[in-house]
Amino acid sequence: NPRFHLYRYDKPGDQFTLHADQPYILDDMISFYTVLVYLSDNYEGGEALIGGVEKFKPKAGTAIVFPHYILHGAAPLVSG
């Protein structure tokens, strides 16, 4: 799937502003969900922001699945 993206936050202040994703359409297939997988948890800041109000720090290996239209982002990284 050409829609897979990997993001790495490694400088203080790196963040992902709140946004909603769009469906990916290919022929007769359409995506409905966003999947976030956290590969590490040795950092400060960078909490997941889901729905514009939920703020939490996922453990390494955590996956979060939600419909594309839900606002989500990441708080600014402090260190790590």
Tab-separated table of C-alpha atoms in Angstrom:
chain	number	residue	atom	x	y	z
A	1	ASN	CA	0.000	0.000	0.000
A	2	PRO	CA	1.580	3.340	-1.021
A	3	ARG	CA	-0.187	5.040	1.890
A	4	PHE	CA	2.086	3.715	4.652
A	5	HIS	CA	4.113	6.507	6.256
A	6	LEU	CA	6.845	6.380	8.870
A	7	TYR	CA	7.556	9.389	11.068
A	8	ARG	CA	10.438	9.877	13.458
A	9	TYR	CA	10.596	12.602	16.064
A	10	ASP	CA	14.163	13.174	17.258
A	11	LYS	CA	14.578	16.912	17.921
A	12	PRO	CA	13.015	18.835	20.799
A	13	GLY	CA	9.943	20.622	19.497
A	14	ASP	CA	9.149	18.034	16.793
A	15	GLN	CA	5.391	17.516	16.719
A	16	PHE	CA	2.464	16.591	14.523
A	17	THR	CA	-0.304	19.209	14.530
A	18	LEU	CA	-3.915	18.100	14.908
A	19	HIS	CA	-5.395	16.871	11.651
A	20	ALA	CA	-7.806	14.309	10.200
A	21	ASP	CA	-6.770	11.797	7.555
A	22	GLN	CA	-8.482	11.235	4.225
A	23	PRO	CA	-9.551	7.873	2.824
A	24	TYR	CA	-7.282	6.213	0.305
A	25	ILE	CA	-9.159	5.019	-2.779
A	26	LEU	CA	-7.734	2.511	-5.258
A	27	ASP	CA	-10.013	0.977	-7.869
A	28	ASP	CA	-12.898	-0.521	-5.854
A	29	MET	CA	-11.099	-0.396	-2.472
A	30	ILE	CA	-11.320	2.384	0.113
A	31	SER	CA	-9.636	2.828	3.494
A	32	PHE	CA	-11.631	3.824	6.562
A	33	TYR	CA	-9.170	3.627	9.475
A	34	THR	CA	-5.888	5.133	10.615
A	35	VAL	CA	-3.426	2.871	12.451
A	36	LEU	CA	-0.657	4.331	14.630
A	37	VAL	CA	2.057	1.965	15.891
A	38	TYR	CA	4.526	3.201	18.502
A	39	LEU	CA	8.019	1.710	18.177
A	40	SER	CA	9.590	3.282	21.267
A	41	ASP	CA	8.634	4.895	24.547
A	42	ASN	CA	11.976	6.291	25.759
A	43	TYR	CA	11.121	9.963	25.282
A	44	GLU	CA	9.562	12.907	27.132
A	45	GLY	CA	6.677	14.858	25.642
A	46	GLY	CA	5.351	13.663	22.303
A	47	GLU	CA	2.122	12.364	23.810
A	48	ALA	CA	-0.535	11.113	21.410
A	49	LEU	CA	-3.421	13.528	20.922
A	50	ILE	CA	-6.582	11.728	19.853
A	51	GLY	CA	-9.868	13.492	19.220
A	52	GLY	CA	-8.275	16.812	20.071
A	53	VAL	CA	-8.758	16.173	23.804
A	54	GLU	CA	-7.310	12.770	24.783
A	55	LYS	CA	-3.609	13.021	25.613
A	56	PHE	CA	-1.606	9.946	26.576
A	57	LYS	CA	1.820	8.345	26.164
A	58	PRO	CA	1.617	4.938	24.465
A	59	LYS	CA	4.060	2.166	25.411
A	60	ALA	CA	6.344	0.684	22.744
A	61	GLY	CA	4.386	-1.830	20.674
A	62	THR	CA	1.046	-0.083	21.196
A	63	ALA	CA	-1.244	0.242	18.182
A	64	ILE	CA	-4.081	2.758	18.060
A	65	VAL	CA	-6.830	2.322	15.453
A	66	PHE	CA	-9.534	4.903	14.738
A	67	PRO	CA	-11.630	6.245	11.823
A	68	HIS	CA	-9.871	8.678	9.499
A	69	TYR	CA	-12.155	11.569	10.454
A	70	ILE	CA	-10.971	11.639	14.111
A	71	LEU	CA	-8.586	14.537	14.846
A	72	HIS	CA	-5.159	13.338	15.965
A	73	GLY	CA	-1.593	14.523	16.358
A	74	ALA	CA	1.426	14.447	18.657
A	75	ALA	CA	2.413	16.958	21.364
A	76	PRO	CA	5.855	18.570	21.032
A	77	LEU	CA	8.812	16.319	21.878
A	78	VAL	CA	10.777	17.458	24.938
A	79	SER	CA	13.661	14.937	24.737
A	80	GLY	CA	14.422	11.420	23.608
